[in-house]
Coordinates of C-alpha atoms in Angstrom, one line a residue:
R28 CA 32.8 -3.0 11.2
K29 CA 31.7 -0.9 14.0
T30 CA 30.2 -2.0 17.3
A31 CA 27.9 0.4 19.2
A32 CA 26.3 0.0 22.6
A33 CA 23.1 1.8 23.2
V34 CA 20.7 2.0 26.1
C35 CA 17.1 1.3 25.1
I36 CA 14.0 1.5 27.2
S37 CA 11.6 -1.4 26.7
H38 CA 7.9 -1.2 26.9
S39 CA 8.0 -2.3 30.5
G40 CA 10.3 0.6 31.5
C41 CA 13.3 -1.6 32.1
A42 CA 16.7 -0.4 30.7
T43 CA 18.8 -3.0 28.9
I44 CA 22.0 -2.7 27.1
R45 CA 21.8 -3.5 23.4
I46 CA 24.9 -4.7 21.6
V47 CA 24.2 -3.8 18.0
E48 CA 26.6 -4.7 15.3
F49 CA 26.1 -2.6 12.2
F50 CA 27.9 -2.1 8.9
E51 CA 28.0 1.2 7.1
R52 CA 28.0 0.9 3.4
G53 CA 26.4 3.5 1.1
G54 CA 24.9 5.3 4.1
E55 CA 22.8 2.2 5.1
A56 CA 23.0 0.5 8.5
R57 CA 23.2 -3.3 8.4
V58 CA 22.1 -4.7 11.7
V59 CA 22.7 -8.2 13.2
T60 CA 21.4 -8.9 16.7
F61 CA 21.3 -12.1 18.8
Y62 CA 18.5 -12.9 21.3
N63 CA 18.0 -15.8 23.7
T64 CA 15.3 -16.6 26.3
I65 CA 16.9 -16.9 29.8
D66 CA 14.8 -17.5 32.8
D67 CA 11.6 -16.7 30.7
K68 CA 13.1 -13.4 29.7
L69 CA 14.3 -12.2 26.3
V70 CA 18.0 -11.2 26.6
E71 CA 20.3 -9.9 23.9
I72 CA 23.6 -11.8 23.7
S73 CA 26.9 -11.2 22.0
G74 CA 26.9 -14.2 19.7
P75 CA 24.9 -17.3 18.6
E76 CA 23.9 -19.9 21.3
K77 CA 21.8 -23.0 21.3
G78 CA 18.1 -22.0 21.0
C79 CA 18.8 -18.4 20.1
W80 CA 17.2 -16.1 17.6
V81 CA 19.4 -14.2 15.1
W82 CA 17.8 -11.1 13.7
M83 CA 19.5 -9.9 10.4
V84 CA 18.5 -6.6 8.7
H85 CA 20.0 -6.0 5.2
P86 CA 23.3 -7.9 5.9
D87 CA 26.2 -7.7 3.5
D88 CA 27.9 -10.8 1.9
A89 CA 30.6 -10.9 4.5
E90 CA 28.1 -11.0 7.4
V91 CA 25.9 -13.6 5.6
Q92 CA 28.9 -15.8 5.2
R93 CA 29.9 -15.3 8.9
I94 CA 26.4 -16.1 10.2
A95 CA 26.2 -19.2 7.9
E96 CA 29.5 -20.5 9.4
L97 CA 28.4 -19.9 13.0
T98 CA 24.9 -21.4 12.7
G99 CA 25.3 -24.0 9.9
A100 CA 22.7 -22.3 7.7
E101 CA 23.0 -22.3 3.9
P102 CA 24.4 -18.9 2.6
E103 CA 21.9 -19.1 -0.4
M104 CA 19.0 -19.3 2.0
L105 CA 20.2 -16.3 3.9
R106 CA 20.7 -14.3 0.7
A107 CA 17.3 -15.2 -0.8
P108 CA 15.2 -12.7 1.3
L109 CA 17.5 -9.9 0.2
D110 CA 16.1 -10.0 -3.3
P111 CA 13.0 -7.8 -3.4
E112 CA 11.5 -9.9 -6.2
E113 CA 11.9 -13.2 -4.5
R114 CA 8.7 -15.3 -4.4
A115 CA 7.3 -16.8 -1.3
R116 CA 8.2 -20.5 -0.9
I117 CA 9.5 -23.3 1.4
E118 CA 12.8 -25.0 1.0
S119 CA 14.6 -27.7 3.0
E120 CA 18.1 -29.0 2.6
D121 CA 20.4 -31.0 4.9
G122 CA 18.3 -30.3 7.9
V123 CA 18.1 -26.6 7.3
S124 CA 14.7 -25.1 6.3
L125 CA 13.7 -21.8 4.7
I126 CA 10.3 -20.3 5.0
L127 CA 10.0 -17.2 2.7
V128 CA 6.9 -15.0 3.0
D129 CA 6.0 -11.5 1.9
I130 CA 5.4 -8.9 4.7
P131 CA 3.7 -5.5 4.3
T132 CA 5.7 -2.3 4.5
I133 CA 4.8 1.4 4.6
E134 CA 7.0 4.2 3.5
M135 CA 6.9 8.0 3.0
E136 CA 6.9 9.1 -0.7
G137 CA 6.7 12.8 -0.7
K138 CA 3.7 13.8 1.5
D139 CA 1.9 10.4 1.1
F140 CA 2.4 6.9 2.5
V141 CA 3.1 4.1 0.1
Y142 CA 2.2 0.5 0.9
S143 CA 4.3 -2.3 -0.6
T144 CA 5.6 -5.8 0.3
I145 CA 9.1 -7.2 0.8
P146 CA 10.4 -10.8 1.5
L147 CA 11.0 -12.1 5.0
G148 CA 13.1 -15.2 5.3
I149 CA 12.8 -17.6 8.3
V150 CA 15.8 -20.0 8.4
K151 CA 15.6 -22.9 10.9
T152 CA 18.8 -24.8 11.7
A153 CA 19.4 -27.6 14.2
E154 CA 19.9 -25.1 17.0
H155 CA 19.1 -21.6 15.8
L156 CA 16.3 -19.6 14.2
I157 CA 17.4 -16.8 11.8
T158 CA 15.2 -14.1 10.4
V159 CA 16.5 -12.1 7.4
C160 CA 14.9 -9.0 5.8
L161 CA 15.9 -6.1 3.6
K162 CA 14.4 -3.5 6.1
D163 CA 13.6 -3.2 9.7
S164 CA 10.0 -4.3 10.1
H165 CA 7.5 -3.7 12.9
I166 CA 6.7 -7.4 13.0
M167 CA 10.1 -8.5 14.1
R168 CA 10.7 -5.3 16.2
D169 CA 7.7 -6.3 18.4
F170 CA 9.4 -9.6 19.2
A171 CA 12.7 -7.8 20.0
L172 CA 10.9 -5.4 22.3
G173 CA 9.1 -8.1 24.2
R174 CA 5.6 -7.0 23.0
V175 CA 4.5 -10.6 22.0
K176 CA 3.1 -12.7 24.8
G177 CA 4.2 -16.3 25.0
F178 CA 7.3 -15.7 23.0
F179 CA 10.4 -17.9 23.7
T180 CA 13.3 -18.2 21.3
N181 CA 13.8 -21.9 22.1
K182 CA 10.2 -22.8 21.1
R183 CA 11.0 -22.4 17.4
T184 CA 7.9 -23.9 16.0
R185 CA 5.7 -21.5 18.0
F186 CA 8.0 -18.6 17.2
I187 CA 7.6 -19.3 13.4
L188 CA 3.8 -19.5 13.7
Q189 CA 3.7 -16.3 15.8
I190 CA 5.7 -14.5 13.1
L191 CA 3.2 -15.7 10.4
Y192 CA 0.2 -14.8 12.6
R193 CA 1.5 -11.2 13.3
N194 CA 2.3 -10.9 9.6
A195 CA -1.3 -11.6 8.6
S196 CA -2.5 -9.3 11.3
R197 CA -0.3 -6.5 10.0
Y198 CA -1.8 -7.0 6.6
L199 CA -5.3 -6.5 8.1
Q200 CA -4.1 -3.4 10.0
Y201 CA -2.7 -1.8 6.8
L202 CA -5.8 -2.8 4.8
R203 CA -8.0 -0.9 7.4
Q204 CA -5.7 2.1 7.0
I205 CA -6.1 2.0 3.2
D206 CA -9.9 1.8 3.6
K207 CA -9.9 4.9 5.9
K208 CA -7.6 6.8 3.5
T209 CA -9.8 5.9 0.6
N210 CA -12.9 7.2 2.4
A211 CA -11.1 10.5 3.2
I212 CA -10.0 10.9 -0.5
E213 CA -13.6 10.2 -1.6
N214 CA -14.8 13.0 0.6
E215 CA -12.3 15.4 -0.9
L216 CA -13.3 14.3 -4.5
Q217 CA -16.9 15.2 -3.8
K218 CA -15.8 18.8 -3.2
T219 CA -13.3 19.1 -6.1
L220 CA -12.1 16.8 -8.8
R221 CA -8.3 17.4 -8.7
N222 CA -5.6 15.2 -10.1
N223 CA -3.8 14.9 -6.8
E224 CA -6.7 12.9 -5.2
L225 CA -7.1 10.8 -8.2
M226 CA -3.4 9.9 -8.2
Q227 CA -3.6 9.0 -4.5
L228 CA -6.4 6.6 -5.4
M229 CA -4.3 5.1 -8.1
R230 CA -1.4 4.5 -5.7
L231 CA -3.8 2.9 -3.2
E232 CA -5.1 0.6 -5.9
K233 CA -1.6 -0.3 -6.8
S234 CA -0.8 -1.1 -3.1
L235 CA -3.9 -3.4 -3.0
V236 CA -2.6 -5.3 -6.0
F237 CA 0.7 -5.9 -4.3
F238 CA -1.1 -7.0 -1.1
A239 CA -3.4 -9.4 -3.0
T240 CA -0.5 -11.0 -4.8
S241 CA 1.6 -11.4 -1.7
L242 CA -1.3 -12.8 0.4
K243 CA -2.1 -15.5 -2.1
S244 CA 1.6 -16.5 -2.2
N245 CA 1.6 -16.6 1.6
E246 CA -1.5 -18.7 1.5
I247 CA 0.3 -21.3 -0.6
V248 CA 3.2 -21.4 1.9
L249 CA 0.8 -21.9 4.8
E250 CA -1.0 -24.7 3.1
K251 CA 2.3 -26.5 2.5
L252 CA 3.2 -26.0 6.2
L253 CA -0.2 -27.6 7.2
R254 CA 0.4 -30.6 5.0
S255 CA 4.1 -31.1 5.5
D256 CA 6.2 -32.1 8.5
L257 CA 8.8 -29.4 7.8
I258 CA 8.4 -28.0 11.4
R259 CA 7.6 -30.1 14.4
R260 CA 4.1 -29.2 15.6
F261 CA 2.5 -29.8 19.0
P262 CA -1.2 -29.8 19.8
D263 CA -1.2 -26.1 20.7
D264 CA 0.7 -25.3 17.6
E265 CA -1.9 -26.9 15.4
D266 CA -4.5 -24.5 16.7
L267 CA -2.2 -21.6 16.1
L268 CA -1.4 -22.7 12.6
E269 CA -5.2 -22.8 11.8
D270 CA -5.5 -19.3 13.3
V271 CA -2.8 -18.1 11.0
I272 CA -4.5 -19.6 8.0
I273 CA -7.9 -18.1 9.0
E274 CA -6.3 -14.7 9.5
N275 CA -4.5 -14.8 6.2
K276 CA -7.8 -15.8 4.4
Q277 CA -9.6 -12.9 6.1
A278 CA -6.9 -10.6 4.8
I279 CA -7.3 -12.0 1.3
E280 CA -11.1 -11.4 1.4
M281 CA -10.7 -7.9 2.8
C282 CA -8.2 -7.0 0.2
A283 CA -10.5 -8.3 -2.6
I284 CA -13.4 -6.3 -1.2
Y285 CA -11.4 -3.1 -0.9
R286 CA -10.0 -3.6 -4.4
D287 CA -13.5 -3.9 -5.8
I288 CA -14.7 -0.9 -3.9
L289 CA -11.7 1.2 -5.0
S290 CA -12.1 0.0 -8.6
S291 CA -15.8 1.0 -8.5
T292 CA -15.0 4.3 -7.0
M293 CA -12.4 5.0 -9.7
D294 CA -14.9 4.1 -12.4
A295 CA -17.6 6.3 -10.8
F296 CA -15.4 9.3 -10.6
S297 CA -14.2 8.7 -14.2
S298 CA -17.9 8.7 -15.3
V299 CA -18.4 11.9 -13.3
I300 CA -15.5 13.6 -15.0
N301 CA -16.7 12.5 -18.4
N302 CA -20.2 13.8 -17.7
N303 CA -18.7 17.2 -16.5
V304 CA -16.7 17.4 -19.7
N305 CA -19.8 16.6 -21.8
D306 CA -21.9 19.2 -20.0
I307 CA -19.2 21.9 -20.4
M308 CA -19.0 21.1 -24.1
K309 CA -22.7 21.3 -24.3
V310 CA -22.7 24.8 -22.7
L311 CA -19.9 26.0 -25.0
T312 CA -21.8 24.8 -28.0
S313 CA -24.9 26.7 -26.8
L314 CA -22.8 29.8 -26.4
T315 CA -21.5 29.5 -29.9
L316 CA -24.9 29.0 -31.3
V317 CA -26.4 32.0 -29.5
L318 CA -23.5 34.3 -30.4
S319 CA -23.5 33.2 -34.0
I320 CA -27.0 34.8 -34.6
P321 CA -26.0 38.4 -34.0
T322 CA -22.8 37.7 -35.9
L323 CA -24.7 36.5 -38.9
I324 CA -27.1 39.5 -38.9
A325 CA -24.2 41.9 -38.6
S326 CA -22.3 40.2 -41.4
I327 CA -25.2 40.4 -43.8
W328 CA -25.8 44.1 -43.2
G329 CA -22.1 44.7 -43.5
M330 CA -22.0 43.8 -47.2
N331 CA -21.1 46.4 -49.8
V332 CA -24.5 46.2 -51.5
A333 CA -27.8 47.9 -51.0
V334 CA -29.6 46.5 -47.9
P335 CA -32.8 47.5 -46.1
F336 CA -32.5 50.5 -43.6
E337 CA -29.4 51.6 -45.5
G338 CA -30.3 55.2 -45.3
S339 CA -32.4 55.1 -42.1
S340 CA -31.3 56.8 -38.9
V341 CA -32.9 54.1 -36.8
G342 CA -31.6 51.2 -38.8
F343 CA -28.8 50.4 -36.4
W344 CA -31.2 50.2 -33.4
V345 CA -33.6 48.1 -35.4
L346 CA -30.9 45.6 -36.3
L347 CA -29.6 45.6 -32.7
G348 CA -33.1 44.9 -31.4
V349 CA -33.6 42.1 -33.9
S350 CA -30.3 40.5 -32.9
L351 CA -31.1 40.6 -29.2
L352 CA -34.6 39.2 -29.8
A353 CA -33.2 36.3 -31.9
S354 CA -30.6 35.6 -29.2
V355 CA -33.3 35.6 -26.5
V356 CA -35.5 33.3 -28.5
S357 CA -32.6 30.9 -29.1
I358 CA -31.8 30.9 -25.4
I359 CA -35.5 30.1 -24.6
I360 CA -35.5 27.2 -27.1
L361 CA -32.2 25.8 -25.7
S362 CA -33.5 26.1 -22.1
R363 CA -36.6 24.1 -22.9
R364 CA -34.3 21.4 -24.2
K365 CA -32.2 21.5 -21.0
I366 CA -29.2 23.1 -22.8
A367 CA -29.4 26.4 -20.9
L368 CA -26.4 28.6 -20.4
T369 CA -27.0 28.4 -16.6
H370 CA -25.4 24.9 -16.8
L371 CA -22.1 26.6 -17.1
F372 CA -22.0 27.9 -13.6
P373 CA -22.1 24.7 -11.5
Y374 CA -18.9 23.5 -13.2
A375 CA -17.0 26.7 -12.7
K376 CA -15.3 25.2 -9.7
Y377 CA -13.8 22.4 -11.9
A378 CA -12.0 25.0 -14.1

């Protein structure tokens, strides 16, 4: 274990000393921090106290066991959010409750951003509130940096609802980003149909599927919270819980709308590509037909038998003129049927 002290500047410009415990294993930093509200101010402390918040990011088994012993939390509840495939749910055992929800994440993959979801565990014990996640998230970082108004670690019910509300708001923010990115890709696709833009649309559609699944799972958790007495609620908390549910439903509706729009866009561009291929094949067929006429005439007059104009000095020019005339006539006929060779040029940019 290594302990590092770093000076961080909060959003208000005040310098505070952060005591960060982190564990290096496989090149990954495992962070555990403790916070408590003292005199209406969020302060980082060296260990768990009554009414404090324990923020755990990708802890190892030893740290999970240590925090479980210090806070009285169940080790299984602390390990549950560390499984990326863990489903959103609510558990309660011996006075310790677990609220597991999916939160949105954004990562760089090559030159593009990839949106996905990971579990976030909120464990409530008799005296502490613990949040566990695989990765450092903007949602919890905002609380640690004091960017959330009305946040107090000792008001655990409100703290839980504030986390859920900011989670739903983060989904909405990422959904708007996806919509803007989709529009930008559509503008590029109108200029040129390249595989790169189409692959970006496919990745965005995949992200929306992840978001839709996670939002519906979170909705079930919120409905259970509304019906159950798992967390003690005050009159103000009832309004906040309803706001959380409304925000989550809005995110579900926006995700469904964007999925439909993106799916329709993919279908439309697929149809455009098919039409372009059909038109190009039509042009190539026309070229083959036009060129086959002179080839046929030349083949006939190239036989080793007696043919007209065999001994004429102007025979070559007569056959050349007939071939050109037949080709021009075929082009005129194809043009009247809208199969002209000029159709080839508009699609040269797709080559």
